[in-house]
Coordinates of C-alpha atoms and ligand atoms in Angstrom, one line a residue:
M408 CA 118.5 112.3 99.8
P409 CA 118.6 116.1 99.4
T410 CA 117.6 118.3 102.3
Q411 CA 115.3 120.8 100.8
Y412 CA 112.2 119.4 102.5
T413 CA 110.6 120.9 105.6
S414 CA 110.0 118.8 108.6
A415 CA 108.0 119.4 111.9
T416 CA 106.1 117.6 114.6
A417 CA 102.3 117.7 114.2
P418 CA 100.7 120.0 116.8
G419 CA 98.2 118.8 119.4
A420 CA 99.9 115.8 120.9
L421 CA 98.4 114.7 124.2
P422 CA 100.6 113.6 127.1
L423 CA 101.3 109.8 126.9
L424 CA 98.8 109.2 124.0
G425 CA 100.3 111.7 121.6
H426 CA 98.3 111.9 118.3
T427 CA 96.7 108.5 118.7
P428 CA 93.3 109.8 119.7
A429 CA 93.2 112.3 116.8
L430 CA 94.2 109.6 114.4
L431 CA 91.6 107.2 115.7
R432 CA 88.8 109.8 115.9
R433 CA 89.1 111.3 112.4
P434 CA 91.8 109.4 110.6
L435 CA 91.2 110.8 107.1
A436 CA 90.8 114.5 108.1
F437 CA 93.7 114.3 110.5
V438 CA 96.1 112.8 107.9
A439 CA 94.8 115.2 105.1
G440 CA 95.7 118.2 107.4
L441 CA 99.3 117.2 107.9
P442 CA 100.9 118.8 104.8
A443 CA 100.1 122.2 106.4
H444 CA 102.9 121.4 108.9
G445 CA 105.7 120.2 106.6
D446 CA 106.9 117.8 104.0
L447 CA 107.8 115.1 106.6
V448 CA 105.7 115.3 109.7
R449 CA 106.4 113.5 112.9
L450 CA 103.5 112.0 114.9
R451 CA 103.7 110.6 118.4
L452 CA 101.7 107.4 118.6
G453 CA 101.9 106.5 122.3
P454 CA 105.5 105.7 123.0
R455 CA 106.5 105.4 119.3
D456 CA 107.1 108.0 116.7
A457 CA 105.9 107.7 113.1
Y458 CA 106.8 110.0 110.2
V459 CA 104.3 110.9 107.5
A460 CA 105.8 111.8 104.1
C461 CA 103.5 114.5 102.7
H462 CA 105.5 115.9 99.7
P463 CA 104.8 114.0 96.4
E464 CA 108.5 114.0 95.4
L465 CA 109.6 112.8 98.8
V466 CA 107.0 110.1 98.7
R467 CA 108.1 109.0 95.3
R468 CA 111.8 108.9 96.3
L469 CA 111.2 107.1 99.6
L470 CA 109.0 104.4 98.1
A471 CA 111.7 103.7 95.5
E472 CA 114.1 102.9 98.4
D473 CA 113.0 99.5 99.4
H474 CA 116.3 98.6 101.0
L475 CA 116.1 101.7 103.3
L476 CA 112.4 101.5 103.9
D477 CA 111.2 97.9 104.2
R478 CA 107.8 96.4 104.5
G479 CA 106.2 96.7 107.9
G480 CA 104.8 98.9 110.6
P481 CA 101.7 98.9 112.7
G482 CA 98.1 99.7 111.9
P483 CA 96.1 100.0 108.7
G484 CA 99.3 100.7 106.8
A485 CA 99.9 97.0 106.6
G486 CA 98.6 97.5 103.1
P487 CA 96.2 95.4 101.1
A488 CA 97.5 92.0 102.2
G489 CA 99.4 92.0 105.4
G490 CA 100.9 88.5 105.8
A491 CA 101.1 86.3 102.8
G492 CA 102.4 87.0 99.3
P493 CA 104.8 89.7 98.2
A494 CA 103.0 92.4 100.0
G495 CA 104.1 90.8 103.3
C496 CA 107.6 89.9 102.2
P497 CA 110.7 91.6 103.6
A498 CA 112.8 93.3 100.8
A499 CA 115.3 90.4 100.5
A500 CA 112.7 87.8 99.6
H501 CA 110.3 90.3 97.9
R502 CA 112.3 90.7 94.6
R503 CA 112.3 87.0 93.7
R504 CA 108.6 86.6 94.7
R505 CA 107.6 89.7 92.7
R506 CA 109.5 88.5 89.6
L507 CA 107.7 85.2 89.8
L508 CA 104.3 86.9 90.0
Q509 CA 104.8 89.4 87.2
P510 CA 104.1 86.9 84.3
A511 CA 100.6 86.2 85.7
F512 CA 99.8 89.9 85.3
H513 CA 101.5 90.3 81.9
H514 CA 99.3 92.5 79.7
D515 CA 98.9 89.7 77.1
R516 CA 96.9 87.8 79.7
L517 CA 94.5 90.6 80.5
P518 CA 92.0 90.0 77.6
G519 CA 91.6 86.4 78.8
Y520 CA 91.0 87.5 82.4
A521 CA 88.6 90.3 81.2
A522 CA 86.5 87.7 79.3
L523 CA 86.2 85.6 82.5
M524 CA 85.4 88.8 84.6
A525 CA 82.8 89.9 82.0
E526 CA 81.1 86.5 82.2
E527 CA 80.9 86.6 86.0
I528 CA 79.7 90.2 86.1
A529 CA 76.9 89.4 83.6
G530 CA 76.0 86.2 85.4
T531 CA 75.9 87.8 88.8
T532 CA 73.8 90.8 87.7
A533 CA 71.5 88.5 85.7
R534 CA 70.3 87.2 89.1
W535 CA 69.3 90.7 90.3
R536 CA 65.5 91.4 90.4
V537 CA 63.8 94.8 89.9
G538 CA 62.9 96.3 93.2
D539 CA 65.6 94.4 95.2
V540 CA 67.1 96.5 98.0
V541 CA 70.7 95.6 98.2
D542 CA 73.5 96.4 100.6
V543 CA 75.8 98.0 98.0
P544 CA 79.3 97.3 99.5
A545 CA 78.3 93.7 100.2
A546 CA 76.8 93.2 96.7
M547 CA 80.0 94.7 95.1
H548 CA 82.1 92.4 97.3
R549 CA 80.1 89.4 96.0
L550 CA 80.7 90.6 92.4
T551 CA 84.4 91.0 92.7
T552 CA 84.7 87.8 94.7
A553 CA 83.0 85.9 91.8
A554 CA 85.2 87.6 89.2
T555 CA 88.5 87.1 91.1
A556 CA 87.7 83.5 91.9
R557 CA 86.9 82.8 88.3
C558 CA 90.1 84.4 87.1
L559 CA 92.1 82.4 89.6
F560 CA 90.4 79.0 89.0
A561 CA 89.1 79.0 85.4
A562 CA 89.7 75.3 85.3
H563 CA 87.4 74.6 88.3
D564 CA 84.2 72.8 87.4
R565 CA 81.7 75.7 87.3
A566 CA 78.9 73.6 88.9
G567 CA 80.8 74.0 92.2
S568 CA 81.3 77.8 91.8
P569 CA 78.7 79.0 94.3
A570 CA 80.4 76.9 97.0
V571 CA 83.8 78.4 96.0
H572 CA 82.4 81.9 96.1
D573 CA 80.9 81.4 99.5
S574 CA 84.3 80.1 100.8
V575 CA 86.1 83.0 99.3
D576 CA 83.6 85.5 100.7
V577 CA 83.9 84.0 104.2
V578 CA 87.7 84.0 104.0
T579 CA 88.1 87.6 102.6
R580 CA 85.6 89.1 105.1
G581 CA 86.8 87.0 108.0
T582 CA 90.4 87.9 107.4
G583 CA 89.6 91.5 106.9
R584 CA 87.8 91.7 110.2
R585 CA 90.7 90.1 112.0
V586 CA 93.1 92.6 110.5
T587 CA 90.8 95.4 111.8
L588 CA 90.4 93.8 115.2
P589 CA 93.7 92.0 115.9
L590 CA 92.8 90.5 119.4
P591 CA 95.5 88.1 120.4
G592 CA 94.2 84.5 120.4
A593 CA 90.8 85.5 119.2
D594 CA 91.3 83.3 116.1
R595 CA 91.4 80.1 118.2
L596 CA 88.2 80.7 120.1
P597 CA 85.5 78.1 119.2
T598 CA 83.0 80.7 117.9
P599 CA 80.7 79.9 114.9
G600 CA 82.5 82.7 112.9
N601 CA 85.9 81.1 113.6
R602 CA 84.6 77.6 112.7
R603 CA 83.2 79.0 109.4
L604 CA 86.4 80.7 108.6
R605 CA 88.5 77.6 109.3
R606 CA 86.2 75.5 107.2
A607 CA 86.3 78.0 104.3
R608 CA 90.1 78.2 104.5
R609 CA 90.3 74.4 104.4
D610 CA 87.9 74.1 101.4
L611 CA 89.8 76.7 99.5
S612 CA 93.1 75.2 100.3
E613 CA 91.9 71.8 99.2
L614 CA 90.6 73.2 96.0
T615 CA 93.9 75.1 95.3
G616 CA 95.8 71.9 96.1
R617 CA 93.6 69.8 93.7
L618 CA 94.0 72.4 90.9
V619 CA 97.7 72.8 91.4
A620 CA 98.2 69.0 91.3
G621 CA 96.1 68.8 88.1
H622 CA 98.1 71.5 86.5
R623 CA 101.5 70.1 87.5
A624 CA 100.4 66.7 86.1
T625 CA 99.2 68.0 82.7
G626 CA 101.1 71.3 82.3
A627 CA 97.9 72.8 80.7
D628 CA 97.6 76.6 80.6
H629 CA 94.0 77.4 81.5
H630 CA 94.7 81.1 80.9
D631 CA 93.9 81.9 84.5
L632 CA 95.9 83.4 87.3
L633 CA 96.7 80.0 88.8
S634 CA 98.3 78.9 85.5
G635 CA 100.2 82.1 85.3
L636 CA 101.6 81.5 88.8
L637 CA 102.5 77.9 88.1
D638 CA 104.3 78.5 84.8
A639 CA 106.6 81.3 86.2
R640 CA 110.3 80.5 86.7
D641 CA 113.1 82.5 88.3
E642 CA 116.6 82.9 86.7
D643 CA 117.6 79.5 88.1
G644 CA 114.6 77.8 86.5
R645 CA 112.8 77.3 89.8
G646 CA 109.1 78.0 90.1
L647 CA 106.9 78.8 93.2
T648 CA 106.6 76.0 95.7
D649 CA 103.1 74.7 96.5
A650 CA 103.2 76.6 99.8
E651 CA 104.1 79.8 97.9
V652 CA 101.3 79.2 95.4
H653 CA 98.8 78.8 98.3
D654 CA 100.1 82.0 99.9
Q655 CA 99.7 83.8 96.6
V656 CA 96.2 82.6 96.0
A657 CA 95.3 83.9 99.5
T658 CA 96.9 87.3 98.6
F659 CA 95.0 87.7 95.3
L660 CA 91.7 86.8 97.0
L661 CA 92.3 89.4 99.7
T662 CA 93.9 92.2 97.6
G663 CA 91.8 91.5 94.5
T664 CA 88.3 91.6 96.0
E665 CA 88.2 94.2 98.8
T666 CA 89.9 97.0 96.9
T667 CA 87.9 96.7 93.7
A668 CA 84.7 96.2 95.7
A669 CA 85.3 99.4 97.7
T670 CA 86.0 101.3 94.4
L671 CA 82.7 100.2 92.9
A672 CA 80.7 100.9 96.1
W673 CA 82.1 104.4 96.2
A674 CA 81.4 104.9 92.5
W675 CA 77.7 104.2 92.9
S676 CA 77.3 106.7 95.7
L677 CA 79.3 109.4 93.7
L678 CA 77.3 108.8 90.6
A679 CA 74.0 109.1 92.6
R680 CA 75.2 112.4 93.9
H681 CA 76.2 113.7 90.5
P682 CA 73.3 113.3 88.1
A683 CA 75.0 115.3 85.3
V684 CA 78.0 112.9 85.2
R685 CA 75.6 110.0 85.5
E686 CA 73.5 111.2 82.5
R687 CA 76.7 111.5 80.4
L688 CA 77.8 108.1 81.5
H689 CA 74.5 106.6 80.4
T690 CA 74.8 108.3 77.0
E691 CA 78.2 106.7 76.5
L692 CA 77.0 103.3 77.6
D693 CA 73.8 103.5 75.4
T694 CA 75.9 104.5 72.4
V695 CA 78.5 101.8 72.9
L696 CA 76.7 98.9 74.5
D697 CA 72.9 99.4 73.9
G698 CA 72.1 97.4 77.0
R699 CA 74.4 94.4 76.5
P700 CA 77.2 93.5 78.9
A701 CA 80.6 95.2 78.4
R702 CA 83.6 93.3 76.9
Y703 CA 87.3 93.9 76.9
E704 CA 87.1 95.1 73.3
D705 CA 84.7 97.9 74.4
L706 CA 87.2 99.5 76.8
P707 CA 88.7 102.0 74.3
A708 CA 85.2 103.3 73.5
L709 CA 84.4 103.8 77.2
P710 CA 86.6 106.7 78.2
L711 CA 84.2 108.4 80.6
T712 CA 83.6 105.2 82.5
A713 CA 87.4 104.9 82.9
R714 CA 87.6 108.5 84.1
V715 CA 84.8 107.8 86.7
V716 CA 87.0 104.9 88.0
S717 CA 90.2 107.1 88.1
E718 CA 88.3 109.9 89.9
T719 CA 86.7 107.5 92.4
L720 CA 90.2 106.0 93.2
R721 CA 91.5 109.6 93.7
L722 CA 88.8 110.6 96.1
Y723 CA 88.6 107.2 97.9
P724 CA 91.8 105.2 97.4
P725 CA 90.9 101.9 99.1
V726 CA 94.5 101.5 100.3
W727 CA 94.6 105.0 101.9
I728 CA 97.7 104.6 104.0
L729 CA 100.8 102.5 103.7
S730 CA 103.6 101.9 106.1
R731 CA 107.3 101.0 106.0
T732 CA 110.0 100.5 108.6
V733 CA 113.3 102.3 108.4
T734 CA 116.1 99.6 108.2
T735 CA 119.0 101.8 109.3
D736 CA 119.5 105.3 110.8
A737 CA 118.7 107.7 107.9
D738 CA 118.4 111.3 106.9
L739 CA 115.0 111.5 105.3
G740 CA 114.4 114.9 103.8
G741 CA 116.7 116.6 106.2
L742 CA 115.3 114.9 109.4
H743 CA 117.2 112.3 111.2
V744 CA 115.1 109.1 111.5
P745 CA 116.3 106.2 113.6
A746 CA 116.4 102.6 112.5
G747 CA 113.1 100.9 113.3
A748 CA 111.0 104.0 112.9
T749 CA 107.7 103.8 111.0
V750 CA 107.2 105.9 107.9
L751 CA 103.7 106.4 106.6
F752 CA 102.5 107.3 103.2
S753 CA 98.9 108.2 102.3
P754 CA 97.5 108.3 98.8
Y755 CA 94.5 109.9 100.3
L756 CA 96.6 112.8 101.7
L757 CA 98.2 113.4 98.3
H758 CA 95.0 113.2 96.4
R759 CA 93.3 115.8 98.6
R760 CA 96.2 118.4 98.3
A761 CA 94.7 121.5 96.8
D762 CA 98.1 122.4 95.2
L763 CA 98.1 119.1 93.3
F764 CA 94.4 118.8 92.4
R765 CA 92.2 121.8 91.7
R766 CA 89.2 121.7 94.1
P767 CA 90.3 118.4 95.4
D768 CA 87.1 117.4 97.2
R769 CA 85.1 117.7 94.1
F770 CA 84.1 114.6 92.0
D771 CA 85.1 115.7 88.6
P772 CA 86.0 112.8 86.2
D773 CA 86.8 115.4 83.5
R774 CA 89.8 116.6 85.4
W775 CA 91.5 113.5 83.8
L776 CA 91.0 114.9 80.3
T777 CA 93.7 117.4 81.1
T778 CA 95.6 115.5 83.8
A779 CA 96.0 112.2 81.8
R780 CA 99.4 111.7 83.3
P781 CA 99.7 113.3 86.7
S782 CA 103.3 114.0 87.8
P783 CA 104.9 111.1 89.7
G784 CA 104.0 110.9 93.4
T785 CA 100.8 112.9 93.1
Y786 CA 98.3 110.1 92.2
A787 CA 99.1 106.8 93.9
P788 CA 96.0 104.6 94.5
F789 CA 98.2 101.6 93.5
G790 CA 101.2 102.7 95.5
L791 CA 104.6 103.5 94.0
G792 CA 108.0 102.0 93.6
A793 CA 109.2 98.4 94.2
R794 CA 105.9 97.3 95.7
R795 CA 103.5 99.0 93.4
C796 CA 100.3 97.0 92.8
L797 CA 100.7 94.1 90.4
G798 CA 96.9 94.0 89.8
D799 CA 96.4 97.6 88.8
A800 CA 95.3 96.8 85.2
F801 CA 93.4 93.8 86.4
G802 CA 91.5 95.8 89.1
T803 CA 90.7 98.9 86.9
T804 CA 89.6 96.6 84.0
E805 CA 87.2 94.8 86.3
A806 CA 85.9 98.1 87.8
V807 CA 85.2 99.6 84.3
L808 CA 83.6 96.4 83.0
A809 CA 81.4 96.2 86.2
I810 CA 80.3 99.9 86.1
A811 CA 79.6 99.7 82.3
T812 CA 77.6 96.4 82.5
I813 CA 75.6 97.5 85.5
A814 CA 74.9 101.1 84.5
A815 CA 73.9 100.0 81.0
R816 CA 70.9 98.2 82.3
W817 CA 70.3 99.1 86.0
S818 CA 69.8 102.2 88.0
V819 CA 71.3 101.8 91.5
T820 CA 69.5 104.3 93.7
P821 CA 70.8 104.7 97.2
T822 CA 68.1 104.9 99.9
P823 CA 67.5 108.6 100.4
G824 CA 68.4 110.5 103.6
R825 CA 71.6 108.6 104.4
T826 CA 75.1 110.0 103.9
V827 CA 77.5 107.4 102.7
R828 CA 80.5 107.5 105.0
P829 CA 83.9 105.7 105.2
G830 CA 83.9 102.6 107.4
R831 CA 86.4 101.8 110.1
G832 CA 88.2 98.9 108.4
P833 CA 91.8 98.8 107.2
S834 CA 90.8 99.7 103.7
L835 CA 88.8 102.8 102.8
S836 CA 85.5 101.2 102.0
P837 CA 82.1 102.8 102.6
R838 CA 80.0 101.7 105.6
P839 CA 77.1 99.4 104.5
Y840 CA 74.5 101.4 102.6
T841 CA 71.4 100.3 100.7
A842 CA 70.1 101.0 97.2
T843 CA 67.1 99.9 95.2
L844 CA 67.7 98.3 91.9
A845 CA 65.5 99.3 88.9
R846 CA 65.7 98.7 85.2
R847 CA 67.0 101.8 83.5
A848 CA 65.0 103.2 80.6
R849 CA 67.1 103.8 77.5
Ligands
HEM1130 C1 91.3 99.0 92.7 C2 91.9 97.9 93.0 C3 93.3 97.9 93.7 C4 93.9 98.8 94.5 C5 93.5 100.2 94.8 C6 95.2 98.2 94.9 C7 96.1 98.9 95.7 C8 97.4 98.3 96.0 C9 98.4 99.1 96.7 C10 98.4 100.5 97.2 C11 99.5 98.2 96.8 C12 100.9 98.6 97.3 C13 101.0 98.2 98.8 C14 102.4 98.7 99.4 O1 103.1 99.4 98.8 O2 102.6 98.2 100.5 C15 99.1 97.0 96.2 C16 99.9 95.8 96.1 C17 99.5 94.7 95.5 N1 98.4 94.4 94.9 FE1 96.9 95.7 94.5 N2 95.2 96.9 94.4 C18 94.1 96.7 93.7 C19 93.8 95.5 93.0 C20 94.5 94.4 93.0 C21 94.2 93.2 92.4 C22 92.9 92.9 91.6 C23 95.2 92.3 92.6 C24 95.3 90.8 92.1 C25 94.4 90.1 91.6 C26 96.2 93.0 93.3 C27 97.4 92.4 93.7 C28 98.4 93.1 94.4 C29 99.6 92.5 94.8 C30 100.1 91.0 94.5 C31 100.4 93.5 95.5 C32 101.8 93.3 96.1 C33 102.8 93.8 95.2 C34 104.2 93.7 95.7 O3 104.4 93.8 97.0 O4 105.2 93.6 94.9 N3 95.8 94.2 93.6 N4 97.8 97.1 95.7

């Protein structure tokens, strides 16, 4: 690792508590201000130190070093899916697991997934009524839950889908809350919420078990994520065990729903605040779709919709901070970092650097006309390196199809007088906010 980077300790540490109060009070603003102090900035979090990599090249290099910087570390940096699946694996096991997951996300399978997503998005929005006032983040969560569950379990009898969606919704929300508020033993308390969560986990596990057994018996490819998982083999010809498949299903449900739902919820609030962009989006959709739901084949004709998604992910990357643990004493950018230290990376910080993005706080989808390929390390909503998101194309396809299908027919008008603000959960989702649904005149 070269030593041309600057390093410093962030100012303003309090005795004993260090930077923890500042990080808790205004996490986004605090982290976005760190590049002013150096390329690698040391924070004091109570008795522990953590190092935040602020320079894009340093971020890119460090995230490529998965043997030096392994998975782990406290706080929201646990990433989109803490425990199960590849996201929670130590480096030694991660490589095999990732290799076994890759075929399920091969680009050849995407058109099939997109067809299932498109059906679910059209079906969910067909149940909306003019004048409904909806909680936008919750409605987007239901939408992405329905789409992800369908792509996982295409073979499932659709008559039972609402029950499956309810279970997935309870599991993703319940697990998300427990990541945010990790009170020891709280999971085991006999509260109604815990009982619901346990029942939903059991129902999903039984469904997964039934579908896995059915697939193993017939070998049929249902062109869904589950078939992709079950068909994968490592170099020794071994596939995922049933327990690993269950883990994976849980990971996809957690990573696949919350992140894409947050992107959509932010996009509606940004479009509401930028009527000129919204008008141009409507023109694109009216020309291409004329009010019908969007399909995979429409994607090349929807470039502005895609830029709206890229720009939303730049301003509000759902996984806004990632953490790793240093496995051995190391020289990171010229600063000695001891084994066991936490290193933090923040896509949010990178995306808000004025030297990387002109007027970084501005919502400007057209910046992507000239920045089609940002230099490595500057734009990282899906992470970088050995653990980069496997569902990036899946998630962006879903987001583009959802925005196109909804905005082609509906106007989603946030209730006036309320500023949409980030919530306090582990992912960068907006707090609940309401909007009225109306038919859009074309
Ligand atoms: C807008 C949507 C999404 C965003 C912003 C996002 C973001 C991320 C990020 C930042 C990581 C890297 C975490 C780390 O380095 O520690 C990640 C990993 C991962 N994501 Fe996504 N994700 C999205 C959608 C999805 C979807 C839809 C799926 C699956 C259906 C998915 C599956 C995964 C998996 C399996 C990993 C772990 C990869 C590994 O460790 O090898 N993601 N995601």
